[in-house]
Each structure stands twice: as C-alpha cells, then as structure tokens.
Short mmCIF file of C-alpha atoms and ligand atoms in Angstrom, two decimals:
data_model
loop_
_atom_site.label_atom_id
_atom_site.label_comp_id
_atom_site.label_asym_id
_atom_site.label_seq_id
_atom_site.Cartn_x
_atom_site.Cartn_y
_atom_site.Cartn_z
CA MET A 21 0.00 0.00 0.00
CA THR A 22 2.69 2.48 0.97
CA GLY A 23 4.33 2.25 -2.41
CA PHE A 24 0.97 2.72 -4.06
CA ILE A 25 0.36 5.98 -2.23
CA GLU A 26 3.87 7.33 -2.75
CA SER A 27 3.74 6.70 -6.44
CA SER A 28 0.39 8.44 -6.65
CA ARG A 29 1.68 11.78 -5.39
CA THR A 30 2.80 12.99 -8.80
CA THR A 31 1.80 10.41 -11.35
CA SER A 32 -0.64 7.66 -12.16
CA SER A 33 1.68 6.17 -14.75
CA GLU A 34 1.12 2.65 -13.45
CA SER A 35 -2.60 3.00 -14.13
CA ASP A 36 -4.27 0.94 -16.83
CA ALA A 37 -7.12 3.45 -17.16
CA ARG A 38 -9.17 3.14 -20.32
CA LEU A 39 -12.58 4.12 -21.65
CA ARG A 40 -15.09 1.28 -21.74
CA CYS A 41 -18.54 1.14 -23.34
CA ILE A 42 -21.22 0.36 -20.75
CA GLU A 43 -23.40 -1.61 -23.17
CA PRO A 44 -23.26 -5.28 -22.08
CA ASN A 45 -23.19 -6.49 -25.69
CA CYS A 46 -20.37 -4.17 -26.69
CA ARG A 47 -17.90 -3.42 -23.90
CA ALA A 48 -15.44 -1.98 -26.42
CA GLU A 49 -12.39 -0.31 -24.87
CA PHE A 50 -10.42 2.73 -25.99
CA PRO A 51 -7.33 4.56 -24.74
CA ILE A 52 -8.09 7.54 -22.49
CA THR A 53 -6.08 9.68 -24.88
CA ASN A 54 -8.96 9.37 -27.39
CA ARG A 55 -11.34 12.32 -27.29
CA LEU A 56 -14.56 10.33 -27.00
CA TYR A 57 -17.91 10.95 -25.33
CA SER A 58 -19.72 7.84 -26.53
CA CYS A 59 -18.76 4.50 -28.05
CA PRO A 60 -17.81 4.81 -31.75
CA HIS A 61 -19.18 1.29 -32.35
CA CYS A 62 -22.62 1.41 -30.72
CA ASP A 63 -23.01 4.99 -29.38
CA GLY A 64 -23.19 3.62 -25.81
CA LEU A 65 -22.08 5.71 -22.83
CA LEU A 66 -18.48 5.34 -21.67
CA ASP A 67 -16.98 4.66 -18.24
CA VAL A 68 -13.43 5.31 -17.13
CA ALA A 69 -12.36 1.77 -16.19
CA TYR A 70 -9.17 0.76 -14.39
CA THR A 71 -7.68 -1.80 -12.06
CA ILE A 72 -6.84 -0.24 -8.73
CA GLY A 73 -3.46 -1.37 -7.28
CA SER A 74 -3.83 -4.95 -6.12
CA ASN A 75 -1.27 -4.69 -3.33
CA TYR A 76 -2.85 -1.98 -1.22
CA SER A 77 -4.72 -1.99 2.04
CA VAL A 78 -7.97 -0.11 2.33
CA GLU A 79 -7.13 0.86 5.92
CA ASP A 80 -3.85 2.55 4.89
CA CYS A 81 -5.70 4.35 2.16
CA LYS A 82 -8.32 5.67 4.59
CA GLN A 83 -5.58 6.96 6.89
CA GLU A 84 -3.77 8.65 4.04
CA PHE A 85 -6.99 10.35 2.83
CA CYS A 86 -7.45 11.75 6.33
CA ALA A 87 -3.83 12.80 6.83
CA ARG A 88 -3.87 14.82 3.62
CA LYS A 89 -6.46 17.20 5.09
CA THR A 90 -3.77 18.96 7.10
CA SER A 91 -1.18 18.99 4.31
CA PRO A 92 -0.20 22.34 2.71
CA ASP A 93 -0.05 20.65 -0.73
CA ALA A 94 -2.72 21.95 -3.16
CA LEU A 95 -3.51 18.45 -4.37
CA ASP A 96 -4.00 17.20 -0.83
CA ARG A 97 -6.19 20.17 0.13
CA SER A 98 -8.65 19.39 -2.66
CA GLY A 99 -11.63 17.34 -1.47
CA VAL A 100 -11.45 15.56 -4.82
CA TRP A 101 -7.75 14.84 -5.30
CA ARG A 102 -7.33 13.85 -1.65
CA PHE A 103 -8.95 10.61 -2.84
CA ARG A 104 -6.75 10.26 -5.91
CA GLU A 105 -6.09 6.55 -5.50
CA LEU A 106 -9.66 6.17 -6.78
CA LEU A 107 -9.01 8.55 -9.70
CA PRO A 108 -6.02 6.91 -11.34
CA PHE A 109 -6.10 8.42 -14.79
CA VAL A 110 -4.09 11.66 -14.86
CA ASP A 111 -0.67 13.07 -14.22
CA PHE A 112 -1.31 14.44 -10.75
CA SER A 113 1.28 17.19 -11.20
CA LYS A 114 -0.97 18.81 -13.85
CA VAL A 115 -4.23 19.01 -11.96
CA VAL A 116 -6.47 22.10 -12.26
CA THR A 117 -7.95 22.70 -8.83
CA LEU A 118 -9.76 25.37 -6.83
CA SER A 119 -9.68 23.42 -3.54
CA GLU A 120 -13.09 21.97 -4.36
CA GLY A 121 -15.00 19.47 -2.25
CA ASN A 122 -14.37 19.36 1.50
CA THR A 123 -18.05 20.13 1.98
CA PRO A 124 -19.74 19.73 5.37
CA ILE A 125 -22.48 17.41 6.55
CA TYR A 126 -25.09 19.14 8.72
CA ASN A 127 -27.72 17.77 11.08
CA ALA A 128 -31.09 19.22 10.12
CA PRO A 129 -33.62 18.64 12.91
CA ARG A 130 -36.42 20.84 11.53
CA SER A 131 -36.11 19.26 8.13
CA ALA A 132 -36.12 15.80 9.74
CA GLY A 133 -39.33 16.60 11.63
CA TYR A 134 -40.92 17.98 8.46
CA ALA A 135 -40.11 14.79 6.54
CA GLY A 136 -41.22 12.50 9.40
CA LEU A 137 -37.72 11.21 10.13
CA ASP A 138 -36.05 10.88 13.53
CA ALA A 139 -32.93 12.50 12.07
CA LEU A 140 -31.70 13.80 8.75
CA ARG A 141 -28.35 15.03 7.50
CA PHE A 142 -27.48 17.18 4.50
CA LYS A 143 -24.19 17.09 2.66
CA HIS A 144 -23.93 20.62 1.29
CA GLN A 145 -22.28 20.64 -2.11
CA GLY A 146 -23.38 24.24 -2.50
CA LEU A 147 -20.37 25.22 -0.38
CA ASN A 148 -18.01 24.47 -3.25
CA PRO A 149 -15.91 27.26 -4.88
CA THR A 150 -18.54 28.12 -7.50
CA GLY A 151 -21.46 27.09 -5.30
CA SER A 152 -22.46 23.69 -6.65
CA PHE A 153 -21.43 20.03 -6.87
CA LYS A 154 -20.26 20.61 -10.43
CA ASP A 155 -16.86 21.68 -9.11
CA ASN A 156 -16.13 18.13 -7.98
CA GLY A 157 -16.48 17.00 -11.58
CA MET A 158 -15.04 20.02 -13.30
CA THR A 159 -11.64 19.71 -11.64
CA THR A 160 -11.27 16.25 -13.19
CA GLY A 161 -12.93 17.21 -16.49
CA VAL A 162 -10.79 20.29 -17.08
CA THR A 163 -7.67 18.41 -15.96
CA GLN A 164 -8.43 15.85 -18.66
CA ALA A 165 -9.03 18.65 -21.20
CA VAL A 166 -5.54 19.97 -20.43
CA ALA A 167 -4.06 16.46 -20.65
CA LEU A 168 -5.60 16.06 -24.11
CA GLY A 169 -4.23 19.43 -25.21
CA ALA A 170 -7.72 20.79 -25.93
CA PRO A 171 -7.64 24.51 -26.79
CA ALA A 172 -11.23 25.13 -25.73
CA VAL A 173 -13.99 23.56 -23.66
CA ALA A 174 -17.77 23.71 -24.05
CA CYS A 175 -20.98 22.67 -22.33
CA ALA A 176 -24.73 23.05 -22.46
CA SER A 177 -26.08 24.06 -19.09
CA THR A 178 -28.96 25.02 -16.87
CA GLY A 179 -26.42 27.29 -15.18
CA ASN A 180 -24.26 25.47 -12.68
CA THR A 181 -22.19 23.37 -15.07
CA SER A 182 -21.44 26.51 -17.07
CA ALA A 183 -20.47 28.54 -13.99
CA SER A 184 -18.13 25.80 -12.85
CA MET A 185 -16.65 25.09 -16.27
CA ALA A 186 -16.05 28.80 -16.85
CA ALA A 187 -14.12 29.09 -13.57
CA TYR A 188 -11.93 26.01 -14.11
CA ALA A 189 -11.28 26.89 -17.75
CA ALA A 190 -10.17 30.35 -16.62
CA ARG A 191 -7.80 28.76 -14.12
CA ALA A 192 -6.37 26.53 -16.84
CA GLY A 193 -6.14 29.28 -19.43
CA LEU A 194 -8.55 27.53 -21.79
CA ARG A 195 -11.24 29.23 -23.86
CA ALA A 196 -14.73 28.36 -22.66
CA PHE A 197 -17.99 28.25 -24.64
CA VAL A 198 -21.23 28.01 -22.71
CA PHE A 199 -24.58 27.17 -24.32
CA ILE A 200 -27.56 28.04 -22.17
CA PRO A 201 -31.31 28.09 -22.82
CA ALA A 202 -32.12 31.81 -23.26
CA ASP A 203 -33.97 33.38 -20.31
CA GLN A 204 -34.15 30.04 -18.47
CA ILE A 205 -31.20 30.17 -16.12
CA SER A 206 -30.92 32.15 -12.92
CA TYR A 207 -29.01 35.43 -12.85
CA GLY A 208 -26.69 34.16 -10.13
CA LYS A 209 -25.44 31.42 -12.43
CA LEU A 210 -25.35 33.53 -15.60
CA SER A 211 -23.34 36.21 -13.81
CA GLN A 212 -20.70 33.66 -12.86
CA SER A 213 -20.10 32.50 -16.44
CA LEU A 214 -19.81 36.10 -17.61
CA GLU A 215 -17.45 37.07 -14.80
CA TYR A 216 -15.15 34.08 -15.38
CA GLY A 217 -14.82 35.09 -19.00
CA ALA A 218 -16.66 32.32 -20.84
CA LYS A 219 -18.27 33.10 -24.20
CA VAL A 220 -21.97 32.71 -23.38
CA VAL A 221 -24.35 31.68 -26.17
CA GLU A 222 -28.03 32.04 -25.30
CA ILE A 223 -29.86 29.45 -27.38
CA GLU A 224 -33.44 30.19 -28.31
CA GLY A 225 -34.64 26.79 -27.16
CA ASN A 226 -34.50 24.64 -24.05
CA PHE A 227 -31.61 22.81 -22.35
CA ASP A 228 -32.13 19.68 -24.44
CA ASP A 229 -31.78 21.73 -27.65
CA ALA A 230 -28.57 23.27 -26.32
CA MET A 231 -27.26 19.83 -25.32
CA ARG A 232 -27.93 18.35 -28.76
CA LEU A 233 -26.27 21.28 -30.54
CA VAL A 234 -23.16 21.36 -28.38
CA ARG A 235 -22.67 17.61 -28.84
CA GLU A 236 -22.78 18.06 -32.58
CA LEU A 237 -20.40 21.01 -32.41
CA ALA A 238 -17.98 19.06 -30.21
CA ASP A 239 -17.92 16.26 -32.80
CA GLU A 240 -17.29 18.68 -35.65
CA THR A 241 -14.73 21.01 -34.03
CA ASP A 242 -11.94 20.89 -31.44
CA LEU A 243 -14.24 21.96 -28.59
CA TYR A 244 -13.84 19.52 -25.68
CA LEU A 245 -17.26 18.68 -24.27
CA LEU A 246 -17.59 18.97 -20.49
CA ASN A 247 -21.17 17.92 -19.86
CA SER A 248 -21.68 14.93 -17.59
CA ILE A 249 -21.69 12.65 -20.64
CA ASN A 250 -17.93 13.17 -20.31
CA PRO A 251 -16.84 10.23 -18.13
CA PHE A 252 -13.97 12.16 -16.55
CA ARG A 253 -16.46 14.60 -15.01
CA LEU A 254 -18.22 11.72 -13.29
CA GLU A 255 -14.96 10.43 -11.84
CA GLY A 256 -14.63 13.67 -9.88
CA GLN A 257 -18.26 13.56 -8.77
CA LYS A 258 -17.61 10.10 -7.29
CA THR A 259 -15.66 11.84 -4.54
CA ILE A 260 -18.87 13.40 -3.18
CA ILE A 261 -19.74 9.89 -2.03
CA ILE A 262 -16.20 8.96 -0.99
CA GLU A 263 -15.97 12.05 1.20
CA MET A 264 -19.46 11.42 2.57
CA MET A 265 -18.44 7.90 3.62
CA GLU A 266 -15.28 9.23 5.21
CA GLN A 267 -17.40 11.73 7.17
CA CYS A 268 -19.58 8.81 8.30
CA GLU A 269 -16.45 6.96 9.47
CA TRP A 270 -16.99 4.55 6.58
CA GLN A 271 -20.38 3.41 7.90
CA ALA A 272 -22.76 3.66 4.95
CA PRO A 273 -26.15 5.30 5.62
CA ASP A 274 -29.37 3.51 4.68
CA TRP A 275 -30.34 6.09 2.06
CA ILE A 276 -28.63 8.72 -0.07
CA VAL A 277 -31.07 11.15 -1.66
CA LEU A 278 -30.34 13.49 -4.57
CA PRO A 279 -32.14 15.50 -7.26
CA GLY A 280 -32.05 14.14 -10.81
CA GLY A 281 -31.77 16.25 -13.96
CA ASN A 282 -29.32 15.17 -16.64
CA LEU A 283 -28.57 12.24 -14.27
CA GLY A 284 -24.79 12.61 -14.22
CA ASN A 285 -24.64 12.79 -10.44
CA THR A 286 -26.83 9.72 -10.02
CA SER A 287 -24.49 7.88 -12.40
CA ALA A 288 -21.39 9.05 -10.53
CA PHE A 289 -22.86 8.09 -7.14
CA GLY A 290 -23.69 4.62 -8.45
CA LYS A 291 -20.17 4.11 -9.76
CA ALA A 292 -18.65 5.34 -6.49
CA LEU A 293 -20.80 3.04 -4.39
CA HIS A 294 -20.11 0.07 -6.64
CA GLU A 295 -16.35 0.62 -6.51
CA MET A 296 -16.30 1.30 -2.78
CA THR A 297 -18.17 -1.86 -1.87
CA LYS A 298 -16.11 -3.91 -4.31
CA LEU A 299 -12.83 -2.57 -2.91
CA GLY A 300 -13.99 -2.92 0.69
CA PHE A 301 -14.16 0.76 1.71
CA ILE A 302 -17.72 0.16 2.92
CA ASP A 303 -19.36 -3.12 3.79
CA ARG A 304 -22.92 -2.49 2.73
CA MET A 305 -24.70 -0.74 -0.09
CA PRO A 306 -26.87 2.31 0.69
CA ARG A 307 -29.99 2.83 -1.39
CA LEU A 308 -30.20 5.78 -3.78
CA ALA A 309 -33.36 7.88 -4.07
CA VAL A 310 -33.48 10.17 -7.10
CA ILE A 311 -35.98 13.01 -7.00
CA GLN A 312 -37.40 14.87 -10.02
CA ALA A 313 -39.84 17.74 -10.54
CA GLU A 314 -43.22 16.64 -11.87
CA GLY A 315 -42.91 18.78 -15.02
CA ALA A 316 -39.49 17.32 -15.90
CA ALA A 317 -39.67 13.71 -14.79
CA PRO A 318 -38.74 11.41 -17.71
CA PHE A 319 -36.59 9.23 -15.45
CA TYR A 320 -39.44 8.80 -12.98
CA GLU A 321 -41.66 7.67 -15.85
CA LEU A 322 -39.01 5.27 -17.13
CA PHE A 323 -38.47 3.74 -13.72
CA ALA A 324 -42.20 3.35 -13.13
CA SER A 325 -42.75 1.61 -16.46
CA THR A 326 -42.47 -2.13 -17.06
CA ASP A 327 -40.32 -1.56 -20.12
CA ARG A 328 -37.18 0.26 -19.06
CA SER A 329 -35.37 -0.22 -22.35
CA GLN A 330 -36.12 3.23 -23.74
CA LEU A 331 -36.49 6.63 -22.09
CA HIS A 332 -39.27 8.79 -23.48
CA PRO A 333 -38.11 12.42 -23.40
CA VAL A 334 -40.38 15.18 -22.10
CA ALA A 335 -40.66 17.61 -25.04
CA THR A 336 -41.22 20.81 -23.06
CA PRO A 337 -39.99 20.30 -19.50
CA GLN A 338 -41.33 22.79 -16.96
CA THR A 339 -40.19 23.52 -13.43
CA LEU A 340 -39.16 26.58 -11.45
CA ALA A 341 -36.23 24.48 -10.23
CA THR A 342 -34.45 25.48 -13.44
CA ALA A 343 -31.34 23.43 -12.66
CA ILE A 344 -33.32 20.24 -13.29
CA ARG A 345 -35.51 21.50 -16.12
CA ILE A 346 -34.36 18.72 -18.45
CA GLY A 347 -36.53 16.51 -20.63
CA ASN A 348 -33.97 14.22 -22.28
CA PRO A 349 -31.28 13.28 -19.75
CA VAL A 350 -28.17 11.99 -21.49
CA SER A 351 -26.97 9.69 -18.72
CA TRP A 352 -30.21 7.79 -18.11
CA LYS A 353 -28.69 4.38 -18.86
CA LYS A 354 -25.91 4.87 -16.34
CA ALA A 355 -28.44 6.19 -13.83
CA LEU A 356 -30.60 3.12 -14.34
CA ARG A 357 -27.53 0.96 -13.71
CA ALA A 358 -26.92 2.92 -10.49
CA LEU A 359 -30.45 2.29 -9.28
CA HIS A 360 -30.29 -1.40 -10.07
CA CYS A 361 -26.97 -1.69 -8.24
CA THR A 362 -28.26 0.14 -5.13
CA ASN A 363 -31.88 -1.08 -5.09
CA GLY A 364 -32.79 2.56 -5.62
CA VAL A 365 -36.05 4.41 -6.17
CA VAL A 366 -37.26 7.49 -8.08
CA GLU A 367 -39.84 10.00 -6.83
CA ARG A 368 -41.38 13.11 -8.37
CA LEU A 369 -42.84 16.23 -6.82
CA THR A 370 -45.07 19.22 -7.38
CA GLU A 371 -43.68 22.75 -7.51
CA GLN A 372 -45.41 23.49 -4.19
CA GLU A 373 -43.66 20.59 -2.44
CA ILE A 374 -40.24 21.74 -3.67
CA ALA A 375 -40.86 25.36 -2.68
CA ASP A 376 -42.07 24.55 0.84
CA ALA A 377 -39.20 22.12 1.44
CA LYS A 378 -36.73 24.82 0.45
CA ALA A 379 -38.10 27.17 3.12
CA ILE A 380 -37.85 24.40 5.73
CA ILE A 381 -34.18 23.76 4.86
CA GLY A 382 -33.69 27.50 5.24
CA ALA A 383 -35.31 27.35 8.67
CA ASP A 384 -32.58 24.91 9.68
CA GLY A 385 -30.09 27.69 8.90
CA ILE A 386 -28.74 25.79 5.93
CA GLY A 387 -30.35 27.04 2.72
CA CYS A 388 -30.03 25.76 -0.85
CA GLU A 389 -31.24 26.36 -4.38
CA PRO A 390 -34.63 24.99 -5.52
CA ALA A 391 -33.43 21.77 -7.20
CA SER A 392 -31.59 20.78 -4.02
CA ALA A 393 -34.75 21.18 -1.94
CA ALA A 394 -36.39 18.44 -3.99
CA THR A 395 -34.44 16.05 -1.75
CA LEU A 396 -36.33 16.99 1.41
CA ALA A 397 -39.72 17.00 -0.30
CA GLY A 398 -38.88 13.63 -1.86
CA ILE A 399 -37.90 12.16 1.50
CA LYS A 400 -41.17 13.40 3.00
CA ARG A 401 -43.07 11.54 0.30
CA LEU A 402 -40.97 8.39 0.63
CA VAL A 403 -41.47 8.32 4.41
CA ALA A 404 -45.21 8.86 3.97
CA SER A 405 -45.42 5.98 1.48
CA GLY A 406 -43.48 3.67 3.83
CA THR A 407 -40.48 3.35 1.49
CA ILE A 408 -38.14 5.09 3.93
CA ASP A 409 -38.46 4.06 7.56
CA PRO A 410 -38.72 6.99 10.03
CA SER A 411 -35.70 5.67 11.92
CA ALA A 412 -33.58 5.27 8.78
CA ASN A 413 -30.15 6.84 8.51
CA VAL A 414 -30.61 9.28 5.62
CA ILE A 415 -28.20 11.72 3.98
CA ALA A 416 -29.50 14.10 1.33
CA VAL A 417 -27.19 15.96 -1.01
CA LEU A 418 -27.83 19.68 -1.38
CA THR A 419 -26.47 20.31 -4.84
CA GLY A 420 -26.43 24.11 -5.03
CA ASN A 421 -26.08 27.23 -2.91
CA LEU A 422 -29.03 29.37 -1.75
CA LEU A 423 -27.52 32.43 -3.46
CA LYS A 424 -27.64 30.81 -6.89
CA ASP A 425 -31.28 31.78 -7.41
CA PRO A 426 -32.37 34.69 -5.21
CA SER A 427 -35.38 35.59 -7.38
CA TYR A 428 -36.99 32.25 -6.59
CA THR A 429 -36.47 32.68 -2.86
CA ILE A 430 -37.78 36.23 -2.83
CA GLY A 431 -40.73 35.17 -5.01
CA TYR A 432 -41.66 32.48 -2.46
CA HIS A 433 -41.39 34.73 0.57
CA THR A 434 -43.42 37.48 -1.09
CA ASP A 435 -46.07 35.16 -2.54
CA GLU A 436 -45.12 35.94 -6.11
CA LEU A 437 -43.91 32.56 -7.29
CA ALA A 438 -45.86 31.17 -10.24
CA ILE A 439 -45.34 28.73 -13.10
CA GLU A 440 -47.16 28.15 -16.36
CA GLN A 441 -48.15 24.52 -16.71
CA HIS A 442 -50.30 23.11 -19.50
CA GLY A 443 -51.27 26.62 -20.55
CA ALA A 444 -52.44 27.63 -17.05
CA GLN A 445 -50.72 29.88 -14.53
CA ILE A 446 -50.16 27.96 -11.27
CA GLN A 447 -49.47 30.02 -8.17
CA VAL A 448 -46.99 28.55 -5.66
CA LYS A 449 -48.15 29.52 -2.18
CA GLY A 450 -45.73 30.88 0.38
CA ASN A 451 -46.89 28.41 3.04
CA PHE A 452 -43.79 29.10 5.12
CA ALA A 453 -43.22 32.61 3.79
CA ASN A 454 -41.22 35.12 5.82
CA ARG A 455 -42.45 38.39 4.39
CA PRO A 456 -40.37 41.54 4.73
CA ILE A 457 -42.07 44.47 6.48
CA ARG A 458 -41.88 47.95 4.97
CA THR A 459 -42.14 50.95 7.30
CA PRO A 460 -41.50 54.68 7.15
CA ALA A 461 -38.07 55.72 8.43
CA ASN A 462 -39.45 56.37 11.87
CA LYS A 463 -38.65 54.57 15.16
CA ASP A 464 -42.22 54.65 16.49
CA GLU A 465 -43.53 53.17 13.27
CA ILE A 466 -40.86 50.46 13.41
CA ARG A 467 -41.76 49.63 17.02
CA ARG A 468 -45.44 49.46 16.09
CA ALA A 469 -44.75 47.26 13.08
CA LEU A 470 -42.59 44.88 15.12
CA ALA A 471 -44.73 45.07 18.28
CA LEU A 472 -41.60 45.94 20.30
N1 F0G B 522 -28.99 20.19 -8.69
C1 F0G B 522 -28.40 21.26 -9.25
C2 F0G B 522 -28.21 22.47 -8.41
C3 F0G B 522 -27.97 21.22 -10.59
O1 F0G B 522 -27.38 22.28 -11.13
C4 F0G B 522 -28.21 20.05 -11.35
C5 F0G B 522 -27.81 19.96 -12.75
C6 F0G B 522 -28.82 18.97 -10.70
C7 F0G B 522 -29.18 19.07 -9.39
C8 F0G B 522 -29.06 17.69 -11.42
O2 F0G B 522 -27.88 16.98 -11.56
O3 F0G B 522 -27.86 16.70 -14.01
O4 F0G B 522 -26.36 15.38 -12.56
O5 F0G B 522 -28.81 14.95 -12.58
N2 F0G B 522 -27.39 20.92 -13.43
C9 F0G B 522 -26.84 20.82 -14.78
C10 F0G B 522 -26.27 22.15 -15.21
C11 F0G B 522 -27.70 20.17 -15.75
O6 F0G B 522 -26.18 22.40 -16.42
O7 F0G B 522 -25.87 22.92 -14.36
P1 F0G B 522 -27.71 15.92 -12.76
#
C-alpha cells in the first residue's frame, strides 16, 4: 500500500485506465487519450475503467486520505484529489484545482421533523468554490481537457455546469464556450459565467436543444465537451460519495437522496458506491433515491414503467427548479444501472412541495437552491409511502447554494412565485413565507410594526 500511495503523489503512470462502453453487448475499450464521449461502435455511454493497485490496504488508504487534510499541498487540500487513488487516470502534477469538495455534513432537525424522520443530514455541495457540486467533476474534467491538449472547452447548461466550467477553464487558461437556454437560467449562475470570461451563447430553445447542438459542435470542431456525458467529469463527482463515507467513518447510511436532472450525479454516485463496496471501503450498499420535478420527470416515468429499455423524453420540460428542467437526460442508462446496483427508487414532486421544502431547509439555517430542496420534499413523500423508515439513517445531497437563485427565494417569501403549466398559470403559495415588512423611516412606526 505504501508504495501505491507514494507513487500516486505525482503520477498515475502505473494506471491501466481506459474508456469502456457500458453496453453489455459491446464493452469496447479505448485509450483515455482518445477524445470520445460515446462508443464509436454502438453509441453507448463510456466509463473510465481501471484496475486499482492490487497490493494496497484499504485501511492505509483511509488513513492517508485523512492525513492529507492537514497537508499544505494543493492536491491534498482538494476534497477531490485527496482521494486520488480512486481517480487513477491523470498526471497528478498537472491538476487544475480550486480546492473543491471538503463540503460539510449538517444535522437538520427541523427538516427531519418535516419529513417525518427521527434524524436527517445534509451534505452541502453548495459550499463548493462556484457554489455547486459541479466543481467536484469540473476539476477532473478540465484536468483531462488539459491532458488532451484541448484549446477550448464547451458545455450546455442550466447554469451550474457553465459557472463551474467557466471558472476552471479560466484557471487553466482555456477558452470556454457556454450554451444556455435563453432566459431560463438564474441570474446568479449567468453572472458567474460572464465574470469568469466564458463566451456565453443564449440558445433560443431549451436545455435539451442546447445539449444536442453542443454535442454536434464538439464532434465537428476541437471543442472539448464537459457535460456529464464526459466520463472524466463523473470520476470527480464520485468523490462526493467517498468524502461522505469518510465523514460517516466509513459506515454507509441507509439512504442517499439526490435530485435528478441530466442524471450525471446519479451515475457518478452509483459508480462510487459500486467501486467502494467492491474494494472494501464500505461493507454495505446504501440505497439511492433520485428526485425529479413533476414537469421534468422522464426518469421517474421510465423507472415506473415495465419496459425500461427506452427513455421517453419530455418535449417541453417545466419547473421553477431550473437546474433540473431537463426533458432528455443523457446519462439515463448509467443512472438506471446505479439504481439497479443500489436497489434505488425514483420520486417526483409538485412545484409546491419543492418550494415549501426549500423554506424548511432555510429554517434549519442551511439554505439551498430549488433543485436541491427536492431532496427533502422527496424524503417526506418516501417516508409517507413507507419506502423510507422513520428511523432510517438518511443523507440528502444539497447540490447548489441558496444564493444561486435569489429571485426564486424572494418570489416564495413574497407570494409571487408562479409557473405556467399546460397553458395555465399555477401560483406557488408561500406556506412558510417570511415576508419583509416595509415601514417609514421612523422609530415609532418600526416599534409598532414589530410590536416591540
Ligand atoms: N442540482 C443542481 C443544483 C444542478 O445544477 C443540477 C444539474 C442537478 C441538481 C441535477 O444533476 O444533471 O447530474 O442529474 N445541473 C446541470 C447544469 C444540468 O447544467 O448545471 P444531474
């Protein structure tokens, strides 16, 4: 083991990392130096596959992961690269990092009570450098872009992927092209991409249109695609789970709950859990619960159907949780594999359920963006239906920061949140609204208004 760790400080040259098609009938393999996003033979999704050093002890590895937290080394301080034995595909001396990861787990008693659980914990990925879990994957994705000598990177995005890619590309000195659905991403996210210097293209269409177009452009030009279809992104996102298990002293919870959009995170979590149980980092498999918004729930529909061989896209996805407003998720096959491997479930929610859950998470002093709040609302439903036991050990992943989408939050607390669904305007009620009070600039008036 010791030799394994020492050799991993600057290089992964002993690694046999390769790209492998996930389709059971294909399984074709390609060198990681090939710029591929899907299998050239059958168009299947690709995994980064590798054999992890056979002569290492899991216990030594766990100790080394922990020891690195106090190291001054930039690689060690990253909550992604701290776990680099499980990311053996790059030259570690050429990593692009912003000290991502290292996100906390919080107890959330009010949220637990709201969901009907004895206890509930949130792992807050919104406390990453650009405010979302995307940073865990972008450090690996952009590092791979640099390794391949790509001059420019690109993505379609509902806002967070683009913000993160723009920041990491800026760090690496790469040009960045961001394709977003016009007028459908929050200002917080748009402002980040602009500030980090990415070229922002507002597509007159939805996310799925942008995704299709950027894939075509990446095939036809030298743009390196950094959506979650890129398997190197998912390798970084695996560390959300690795770090979570470390924080749980390697005792797996019963349930891990996350929102589902393009389904990259679900896929990454499944791969992480599979590898960690296989290698012996954890001795039992937690169950995954993926939560979608009712107006953008193609994966829920797929999972509920008897024929899971083909996903039927939602043509015009609708939800105020714009991060997960996706009708044709690219990684659905990997996500399905993750749910099979973890005996997982999928739930879907109304806009009202998401909005109320967000206010409850706020009342715990935590806060998150709308898509993240789907976790709590989903847990509430799954407890009510008897799927999750009230005494279960549950960790939900908050994927984005509260400050990503202030208009939504203010809309909720001022009773001005509404969505158009099936041609009708649906009002989201501020059931837990905390309305601001306006008064004249006068102390007596303030005392009257506040009953002081
Ligand atoms: N939560 C947040 C805050 C997100 O930004 C996203 C996805 C998800 C959940 C869903 O994750 O796609 O891995 O299932 N945002 C992407 C983006 C699509 O472009 O920022 P997923």
